[in-house]
Coordinates of C-alpha atoms and ligand atoms in Angstrom, one line a residue:
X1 CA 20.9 5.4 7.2
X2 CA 21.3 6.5 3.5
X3 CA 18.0 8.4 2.7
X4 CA 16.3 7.2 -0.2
X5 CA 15.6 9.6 -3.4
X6 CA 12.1 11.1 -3.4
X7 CA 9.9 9.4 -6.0
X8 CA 6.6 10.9 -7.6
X9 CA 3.8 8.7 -7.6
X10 CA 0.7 10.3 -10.1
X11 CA -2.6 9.3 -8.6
X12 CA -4.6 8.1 -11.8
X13 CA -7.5 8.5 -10.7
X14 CA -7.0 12.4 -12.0
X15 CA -6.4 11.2 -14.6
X16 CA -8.8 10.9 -18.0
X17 CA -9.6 7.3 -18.2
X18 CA -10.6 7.3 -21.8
X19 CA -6.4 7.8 -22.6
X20 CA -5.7 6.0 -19.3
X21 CA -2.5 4.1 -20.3
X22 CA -1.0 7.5 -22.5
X23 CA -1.7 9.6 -19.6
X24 CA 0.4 7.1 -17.1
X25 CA 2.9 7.1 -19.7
X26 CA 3.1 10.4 -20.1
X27 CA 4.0 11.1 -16.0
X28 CA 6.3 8.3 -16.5
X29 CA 7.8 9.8 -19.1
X30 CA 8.3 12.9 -17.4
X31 CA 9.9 11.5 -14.7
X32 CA 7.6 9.9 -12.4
X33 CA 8.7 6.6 -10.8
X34 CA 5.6 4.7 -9.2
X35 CA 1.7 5.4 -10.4
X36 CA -0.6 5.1 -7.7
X37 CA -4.2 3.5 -8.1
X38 CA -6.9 4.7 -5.6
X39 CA -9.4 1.6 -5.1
X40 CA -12.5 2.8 -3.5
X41 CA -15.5 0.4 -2.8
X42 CA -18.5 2.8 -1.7
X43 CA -18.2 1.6 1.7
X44 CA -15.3 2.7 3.6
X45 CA -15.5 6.0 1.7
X46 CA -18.0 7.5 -0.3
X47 CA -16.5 6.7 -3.8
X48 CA -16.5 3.7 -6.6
X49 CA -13.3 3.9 -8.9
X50 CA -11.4 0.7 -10.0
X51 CA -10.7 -2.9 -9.0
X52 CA -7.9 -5.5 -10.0
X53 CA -8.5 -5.6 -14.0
X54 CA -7.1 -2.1 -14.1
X55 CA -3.9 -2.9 -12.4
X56 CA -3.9 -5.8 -14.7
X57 CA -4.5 -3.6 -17.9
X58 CA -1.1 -1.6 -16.9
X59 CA 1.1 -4.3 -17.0
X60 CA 2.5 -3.8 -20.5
X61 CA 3.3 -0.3 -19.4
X62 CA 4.2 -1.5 -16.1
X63 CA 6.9 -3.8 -17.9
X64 CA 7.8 -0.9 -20.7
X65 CA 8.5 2.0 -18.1
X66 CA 9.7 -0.1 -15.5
X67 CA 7.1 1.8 -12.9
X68 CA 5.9 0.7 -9.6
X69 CA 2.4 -0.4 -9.2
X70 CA 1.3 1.6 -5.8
X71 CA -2.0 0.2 -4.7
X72 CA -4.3 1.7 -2.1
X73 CA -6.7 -0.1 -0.9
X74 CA -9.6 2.1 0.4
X75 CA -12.0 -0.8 1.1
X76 CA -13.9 -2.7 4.0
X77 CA -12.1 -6.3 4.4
X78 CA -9.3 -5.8 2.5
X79 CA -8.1 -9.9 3.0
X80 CA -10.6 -10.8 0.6
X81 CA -8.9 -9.0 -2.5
X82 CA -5.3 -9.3 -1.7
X83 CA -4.7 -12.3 -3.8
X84 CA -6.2 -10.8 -6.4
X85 CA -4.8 -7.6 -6.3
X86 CA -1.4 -9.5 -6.0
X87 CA -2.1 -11.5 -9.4
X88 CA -3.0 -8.8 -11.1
X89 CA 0.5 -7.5 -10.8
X90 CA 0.6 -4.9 -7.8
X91 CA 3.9 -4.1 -6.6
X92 CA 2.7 -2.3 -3.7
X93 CA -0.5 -3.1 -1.4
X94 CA -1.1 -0.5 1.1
X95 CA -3.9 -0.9 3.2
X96 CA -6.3 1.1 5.9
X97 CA -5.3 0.5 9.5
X98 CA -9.0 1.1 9.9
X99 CA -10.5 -1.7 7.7
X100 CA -8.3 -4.4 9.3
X101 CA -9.4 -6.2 12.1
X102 CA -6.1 -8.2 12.4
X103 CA -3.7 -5.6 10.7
X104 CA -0.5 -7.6 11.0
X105 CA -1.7 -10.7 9.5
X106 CA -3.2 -8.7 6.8
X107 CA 0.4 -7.3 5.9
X108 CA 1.9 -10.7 6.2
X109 CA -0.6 -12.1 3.8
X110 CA 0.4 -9.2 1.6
X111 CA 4.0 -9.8 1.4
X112 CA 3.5 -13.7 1.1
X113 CA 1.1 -12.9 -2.1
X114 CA 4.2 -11.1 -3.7
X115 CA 3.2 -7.7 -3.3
X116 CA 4.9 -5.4 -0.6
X117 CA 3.1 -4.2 1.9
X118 CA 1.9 -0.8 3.2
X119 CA 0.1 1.1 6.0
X120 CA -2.0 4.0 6.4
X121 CA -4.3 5.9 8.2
X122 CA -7.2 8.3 8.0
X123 CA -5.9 11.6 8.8
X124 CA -7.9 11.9 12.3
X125 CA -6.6 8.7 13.5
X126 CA -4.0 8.5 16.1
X127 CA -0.3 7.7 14.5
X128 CA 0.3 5.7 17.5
X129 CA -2.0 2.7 15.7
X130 CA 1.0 2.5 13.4
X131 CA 3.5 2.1 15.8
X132 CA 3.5 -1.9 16.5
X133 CA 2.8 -2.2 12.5
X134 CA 6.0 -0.4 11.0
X135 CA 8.5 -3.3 11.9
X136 CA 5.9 -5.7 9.0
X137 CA 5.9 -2.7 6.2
X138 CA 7.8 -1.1 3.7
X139 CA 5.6 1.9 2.9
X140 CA 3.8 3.9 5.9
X141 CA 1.7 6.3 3.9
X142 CA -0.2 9.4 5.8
X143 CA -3.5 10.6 4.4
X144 CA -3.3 14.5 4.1
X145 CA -6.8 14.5 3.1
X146 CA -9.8 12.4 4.1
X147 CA -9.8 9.7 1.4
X148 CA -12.4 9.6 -1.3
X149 CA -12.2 12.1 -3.7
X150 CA -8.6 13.4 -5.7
X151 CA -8.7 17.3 -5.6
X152 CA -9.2 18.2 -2.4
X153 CA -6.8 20.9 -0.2
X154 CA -3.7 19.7 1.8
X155 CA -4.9 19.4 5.5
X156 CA -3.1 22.2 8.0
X157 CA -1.2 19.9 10.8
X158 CA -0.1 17.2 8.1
X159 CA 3.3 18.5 7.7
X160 CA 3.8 17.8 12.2
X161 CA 2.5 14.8 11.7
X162 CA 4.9 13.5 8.7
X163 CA 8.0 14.5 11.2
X164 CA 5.9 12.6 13.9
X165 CA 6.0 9.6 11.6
X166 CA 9.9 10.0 10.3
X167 CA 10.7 10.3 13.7
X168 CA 8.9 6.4 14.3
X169 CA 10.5 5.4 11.3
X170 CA 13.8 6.5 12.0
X171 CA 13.7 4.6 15.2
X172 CA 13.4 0.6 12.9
X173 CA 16.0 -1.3 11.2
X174 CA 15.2 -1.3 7.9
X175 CA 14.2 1.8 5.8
X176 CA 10.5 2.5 5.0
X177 CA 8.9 4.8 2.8
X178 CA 7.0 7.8 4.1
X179 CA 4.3 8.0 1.6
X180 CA 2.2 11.5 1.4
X181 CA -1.3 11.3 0.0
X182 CA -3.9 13.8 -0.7
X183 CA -3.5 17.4 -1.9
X184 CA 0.0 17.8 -3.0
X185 CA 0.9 20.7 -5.5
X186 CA 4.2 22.1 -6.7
X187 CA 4.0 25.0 -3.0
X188 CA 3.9 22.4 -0.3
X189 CA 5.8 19.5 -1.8
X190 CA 9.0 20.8 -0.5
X191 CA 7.9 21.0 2.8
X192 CA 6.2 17.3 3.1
X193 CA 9.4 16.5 2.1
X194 CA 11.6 18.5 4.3
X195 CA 9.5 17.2 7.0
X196 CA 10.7 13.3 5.9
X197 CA 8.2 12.1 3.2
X198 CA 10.4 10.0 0.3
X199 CA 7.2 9.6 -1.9
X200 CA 4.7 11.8 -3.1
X201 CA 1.5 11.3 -4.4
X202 CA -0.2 13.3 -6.5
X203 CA -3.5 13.6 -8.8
X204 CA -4.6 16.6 -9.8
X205 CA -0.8 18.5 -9.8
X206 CA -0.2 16.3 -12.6
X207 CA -3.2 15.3 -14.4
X208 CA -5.0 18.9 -14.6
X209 CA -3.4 20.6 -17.8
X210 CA 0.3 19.2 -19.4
X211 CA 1.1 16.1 -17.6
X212 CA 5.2 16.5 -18.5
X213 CA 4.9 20.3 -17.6
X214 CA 3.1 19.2 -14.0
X215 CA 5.5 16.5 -13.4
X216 CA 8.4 18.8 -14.1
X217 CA 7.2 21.3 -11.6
X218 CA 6.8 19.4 -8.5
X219 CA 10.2 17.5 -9.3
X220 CA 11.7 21.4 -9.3
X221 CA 9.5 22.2 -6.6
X222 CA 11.7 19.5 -4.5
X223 CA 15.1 20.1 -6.2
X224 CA 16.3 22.4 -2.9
X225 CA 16.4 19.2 -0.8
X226 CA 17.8 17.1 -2.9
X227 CA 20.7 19.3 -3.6
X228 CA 21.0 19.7 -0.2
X229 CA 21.2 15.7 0.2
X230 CA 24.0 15.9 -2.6
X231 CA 25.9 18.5 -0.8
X232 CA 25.8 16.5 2.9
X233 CA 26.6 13.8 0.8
X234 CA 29.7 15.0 -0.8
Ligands
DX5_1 C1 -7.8 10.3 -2.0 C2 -6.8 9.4 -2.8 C3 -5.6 10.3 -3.3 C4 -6.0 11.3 -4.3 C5 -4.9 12.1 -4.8 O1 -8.8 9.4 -1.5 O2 -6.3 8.4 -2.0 O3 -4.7 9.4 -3.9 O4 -6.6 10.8 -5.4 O5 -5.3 13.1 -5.6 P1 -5.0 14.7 -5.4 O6 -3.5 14.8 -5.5 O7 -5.7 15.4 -6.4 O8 -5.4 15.0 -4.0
ZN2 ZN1 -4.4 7.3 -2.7

Protein backbone atom coordinates (compact mmCIF):
# COMPACT_ATOMS: atom_id res chain seq x y z
CA UNK A 1 0.00 0.00 0.00
CA UNK A 2 1.28 3.48 -1.10
CA UNK A 3 1.95 5.27 2.26
CA UNK A 4 0.34 8.47 2.49
CA UNK A 5 2.50 11.92 3.01
CA UNK A 6 2.81 13.04 6.62
CA UNK A 7 0.48 16.01 7.28
CA UNK A 8 0.93 18.53 10.30
CA UNK A 9 -2.08 19.23 12.13
CA UNK A 10 -1.56 22.58 14.67
CA UNK A 11 -3.64 22.00 17.81
CA UNK A 12 -5.28 25.54 18.28
CA UNK A 13 -5.92 25.35 21.37
CA UNK A 14 -2.03 26.75 21.71
CA UNK A 15 -2.86 29.00 20.13
CA UNK A 16 -3.85 32.87 21.13
CA UNK A 17 -7.52 33.12 20.67
CA UNK A 18 -7.76 36.82 20.51
CA UNK A 19 -5.88 36.42 16.63
CA UNK A 20 -7.47 32.94 16.37
CA UNK A 21 -8.14 32.85 12.63
CA UNK A 22 -4.39 34.75 11.76
CA UNK A 23 -2.73 32.27 13.83
CA UNK A 24 -4.52 29.13 11.91
CA UNK A 25 -3.53 30.95 8.87
CA UNK A 26 -0.37 31.51 9.65
CA UNK A 27 0.50 27.39 10.28
CA UNK A 28 -1.43 26.97 7.11
CA UNK A 29 0.61 29.14 5.50
CA UNK A 30 3.65 27.62 6.52
CA UNK A 31 2.76 24.48 5.43
CA UNK A 32 0.37 22.83 7.65
CA UNK A 33 -2.40 20.73 6.12
CA UNK A 34 -5.28 19.92 8.71
CA UNK A 35 -5.85 22.28 12.15
CA UNK A 36 -6.92 20.31 14.89
CA UNK A 37 -9.62 21.61 17.48
CA UNK A 38 -9.46 20.08 21.11
CA UNK A 39 -13.18 20.04 22.45
CA UNK A 40 -13.11 19.56 26.10
CA UNK A 41 -16.39 19.57 28.27
CA UNK A 42 -15.10 19.51 32.04
CA UNK A 43 -16.26 16.05 32.39
CA UNK A 44 -14.37 13.51 30.69
CA UNK A 45 -11.25 15.63 31.34
CA UNK A 46 -10.61 18.38 33.53
CA UNK A 47 -10.77 21.27 30.90
CA UNK A 48 -13.46 23.67 29.10
CA UNK A 49 -12.15 24.94 25.62
CA UNK A 50 -14.54 25.30 22.55
CA UNK A 51 -17.72 23.89 21.05
CA UNK A 52 -19.24 23.78 17.41
CA UNK A 53 -19.42 27.86 16.76
CA UNK A 54 -15.69 27.80 16.58
CA UNK A 55 -15.48 25.13 13.91
CA UNK A 56 -18.17 27.17 12.33
CA UNK A 57 -16.13 30.52 12.63
CA UNK A 58 -13.24 28.74 10.57
CA UNK A 59 -15.04 28.05 7.65
CA UNK A 60 -14.01 31.02 5.51
CA UNK A 61 -10.43 29.99 6.23
CA UNK A 62 -11.41 26.51 5.95
CA UNK A 63 -12.65 27.26 2.28
CA UNK A 64 -9.51 29.92 1.59
CA UNK A 65 -6.62 27.43 2.72
CA UNK A 66 -8.27 24.51 1.70
CA UNK A 67 -7.39 22.86 5.41
CA UNK A 68 -8.96 19.92 7.08
CA UNK A 69 -11.10 20.50 10.01
CA UNK A 70 -9.67 17.71 12.61
CA UNK A 71 -12.09 17.47 15.45
CA UNK A 72 -11.50 15.80 18.82
CA UNK A 73 -14.07 15.19 20.74
CA UNK A 74 -12.96 14.92 24.44
CA UNK A 75 -16.47 14.75 25.85
CA UNK A 76 -18.92 12.39 27.77
CA UNK A 77 -21.78 11.25 25.16
CA UNK A 78 -20.37 12.23 22.25
CA UNK A 79 -23.82 11.12 20.01
CA UNK A 80 -25.42 14.09 21.23
CA UNK A 81 -23.17 16.68 19.42
CA UNK A 82 -22.29 14.88 16.31
CA UNK A 83 -24.82 16.47 14.14
CA UNK A 84 -23.79 19.56 15.26
CA UNK A 85 -20.30 19.30 15.01
CA UNK A 86 -21.04 17.91 11.43
CA UNK A 87 -23.07 21.14 10.44
CA UNK A 88 -20.79 23.23 11.57
CA UNK A 89 -18.42 22.11 8.99
CA UNK A 90 -16.03 19.32 10.63
CA UNK A 91 -14.23 17.35 8.24
CA UNK A 92 -12.99 15.05 10.76
CA UNK A 93 -14.84 13.70 13.99
CA UNK A 94 -12.62 11.62 16.10
CA UNK A 95 -14.00 10.38 19.15
CA UNK A 96 -12.93 8.67 22.76
CA UNK A 97 -13.34 4.88 22.71
CA UNK A 98 -13.96 5.58 26.30
CA UNK A 99 -17.07 7.90 26.16
CA UNK A 100 -18.88 5.61 23.81
CA UNK A 101 -21.06 3.02 24.96
CA UNK A 102 -21.80 1.71 21.47
CA UNK A 103 -18.57 2.78 19.62
CA UNK A 104 -19.44 1.48 16.21
CA UNK A 105 -22.70 3.05 15.88
CA UNK A 106 -21.22 6.22 17.02
CA UNK A 107 -18.75 6.10 14.02
CA UNK A 108 -21.42 5.17 11.68
CA UNK A 109 -23.51 8.13 12.74
CA UNK A 110 -20.33 10.12 12.15
CA UNK A 111 -19.81 9.23 8.66
CA UNK A 112 -23.64 9.42 7.74
CA UNK A 113 -23.54 13.17 9.26
CA UNK A 114 -20.79 13.93 6.60
CA UNK A 115 -17.87 14.16 8.67
CA UNK A 116 -15.28 11.26 8.66
CA UNK A 117 -14.75 9.42 11.36
CA UNK A 118 -12.00 8.79 13.93
CA UNK A 119 -10.82 6.75 17.00
CA UNK A 120 -8.77 7.18 19.90
CA UNK A 121 -7.82 6.16 23.11
CA UNK A 122 -6.53 7.36 26.42
CA UNK A 123 -3.01 6.47 26.58
CA UNK A 124 -3.49 3.72 29.56
CA UNK A 125 -6.07 2.01 27.72
CA UNK A 126 -5.46 -1.20 26.04
CA UNK A 127 -4.98 -0.79 21.97
CA UNK A 128 -6.76 -4.05 21.63
CA UNK A 129 -10.34 -1.81 22.21
CA UNK A 130 -9.41 -0.48 18.76
CA UNK A 131 -9.09 -3.60 17.11
CA UNK A 132 -12.90 -4.50 16.07
CA UNK A 133 -13.25 -0.50 15.42
CA UNK A 134 -10.49 0.15 12.69
CA UNK A 135 -12.45 -1.65 9.72
CA UNK A 136 -15.52 1.75 10.46
CA UNK A 137 -12.58 4.66 10.61
CA UNK A 138 -10.35 6.58 8.68
CA UNK A 139 -8.28 8.19 11.39
CA UNK A 140 -7.02 5.99 14.49
CA UNK A 141 -5.40 8.64 16.66
CA UNK A 142 -3.06 7.55 19.87
CA UNK A 143 -3.01 9.94 22.83
CA UNK A 144 0.76 10.44 23.86
CA UNK A 145 -0.36 12.39 26.65
CA UNK A 146 -3.39 12.22 29.01
CA UNK A 147 -5.87 14.54 27.29
CA UNK A 148 -6.75 17.85 28.90
CA UNK A 149 -4.25 20.25 28.76
CA UNK A 150 -1.75 21.23 25.43
CA UNK A 151 1.86 21.49 26.77
CA UNK A 152 2.51 18.63 28.36
CA UNK A 153 5.75 16.04 27.74
CA UNK A 154 5.52 13.11 25.18
CA UNK A 155 4.75 9.97 27.24
CA UNK A 156 7.92 7.20 27.24
CA UNK A 157 6.35 3.82 25.59
CA UNK A 158 4.23 5.93 22.90
CA UNK A 159 6.55 5.47 20.22
CA UNK A 160 5.92 0.91 20.81
CA UNK A 161 2.70 1.59 20.92
CA UNK A 162 2.36 3.68 17.48
CA UNK A 163 4.29 0.46 15.66
CA UNK A 164 1.68 -1.63 17.75
CA UNK A 165 -1.07 0.32 16.09
CA UNK A 166 0.58 0.50 12.28
CA UNK A 167 1.12 -3.03 12.68
CA UNK A 168 -3.20 -3.31 13.18
CA UNK A 169 -3.59 -0.97 10.56
CA UNK A 170 -1.47 -2.51 8.12
CA UNK A 171 -3.40 -5.69 8.56
CA UNK A 172 -7.17 -3.67 6.87
CA UNK A 173 -8.05 -2.95 3.48
CA UNK A 174 -8.20 0.38 3.17
CA UNK A 175 -5.55 2.89 4.45
CA UNK A 176 -6.13 4.81 7.79
CA UNK A 177 -4.43 7.53 9.27
CA UNK A 178 -2.22 7.00 12.37
CA UNK A 179 -2.88 10.20 14.11
CA UNK A 180 -0.22 11.25 17.08
CA UNK A 181 -1.50 13.63 19.79
CA UNK A 182 0.02 15.17 22.73
CA UNK A 183 3.53 16.43 23.20
CA UNK A 184 5.10 16.52 19.81
CA UNK A 185 8.21 18.87 19.21
CA UNK A 186 10.61 19.16 16.33
CA UNK A 187 13.22 15.92 18.50
CA UNK A 188 10.70 13.16 18.60
CA UNK A 189 8.64 13.86 15.48
CA UNK A 190 10.82 11.80 13.41
CA UNK A 191 10.61 8.94 15.45
CA UNK A 192 6.55 8.94 15.87
CA UNK A 193 6.78 8.91 12.43
CA UNK A 194 9.35 6.33 11.74
CA UNK A 195 7.41 4.22 14.04
CA UNK A 196 4.13 4.65 11.32
CA UNK A 197 2.31 7.89 12.38
CA UNK A 198 1.09 9.83 8.92
CA UNK A 199 -0.31 12.85 11.02
CA UNK A 200 0.98 14.90 13.61
CA UNK A 201 -0.53 16.99 15.95
CA UNK A 202 0.94 19.61 17.51
CA UNK A 203 0.17 22.78 19.89
CA UNK A 204 2.66 24.27 21.55
CA UNK A 205 5.71 23.36 18.78
CA UNK A 206 3.86 25.63 16.69
CA UNK A 207 2.02 28.15 18.53
CA UNK A 208 4.82 29.10 21.26
CA UNK A 209 7.10 31.87 19.42
CA UNK A 210 7.00 32.29 15.22
CA UNK A 211 4.31 30.10 13.97
CA UNK A 212 6.03 29.80 10.16
CA UNK A 213 9.47 29.26 11.93
CA UNK A 214 7.78 26.28 14.21
CA UNK A 215 5.97 24.83 11.39
CA UNK A 216 9.15 24.80 9.36
CA UNK A 217 11.07 22.93 11.92
CA UNK A 218 9.04 19.95 12.63
CA UNK A 219 8.38 19.65 8.72
CA UNK A 220 12.57 19.52 8.54
CA UNK A 221 12.52 17.57 11.58
CA UNK A 222 10.60 14.80 9.38
CA UNK A 223 12.28 15.51 6.02
CA UNK A 224 14.82 12.09 6.64
CA UNK A 225 11.78 9.92 6.15
CA UNK A 226 10.28 11.36 3.56
CA UNK A 227 13.34 11.31 1.45
CA UNK A 228 13.75 8.00 2.32
CA UNK A 229 9.99 7.34 1.00
CA UNK A 230 11.12 9.19 -2.30
CA UNK A 231 14.21 7.08 -2.60
CA UNK A 232 12.21 3.44 -2.13
CA UNK A 233 9.98 5.02 -4.34
CA UNK A 234 12.16 5.78 -7.24
C1 LIG B 1 -4.58 17.29 24.71
C2 LIG B 1 -5.00 17.70 23.31
C3 LIG B 1 -3.83 17.92 22.38
C4 LIG B 1 -2.94 19.06 22.79
C5 LIG B 1 -1.77 19.22 21.87
O1 LIG B 1 -5.70 17.01 25.45
O2 LIG B 1 -5.82 16.71 22.75
O3 LIG B 1 -4.31 18.12 21.05
O4 LIG B 1 -3.61 20.26 22.83
O5 LIG B 1 -0.97 20.23 22.37
P1 LIG B 1 0.60 19.99 22.61
O6 LIG B 1 1.17 19.71 21.26
O7 LIG B 1 1.07 21.27 23.21
O8 LIG B 1 0.73 18.81 23.53
ZN1 LIG C 1 -6.28 16.73 20.55
Amino acid sequence: MVKPEVKLSPSILAADFAHLETQAKEALDAGAEWLHIDVMDGHFVPNITMGPLVVKALQPLRRKAGAVLDVHLMIACPDQYIDAFAAAGSDIITVHVETCPNPEATLKHIRQSGARPGITLNPDTPLKTLAPLLPHVDVAMLMTVFPGFAGQVYLPGSNSRIRALRSMLDELPQSVHLEVDGGVKPHNALHAVEAGATVLVAGSAVFRGNIGANVAALRAAIAPVAQQDRATAS
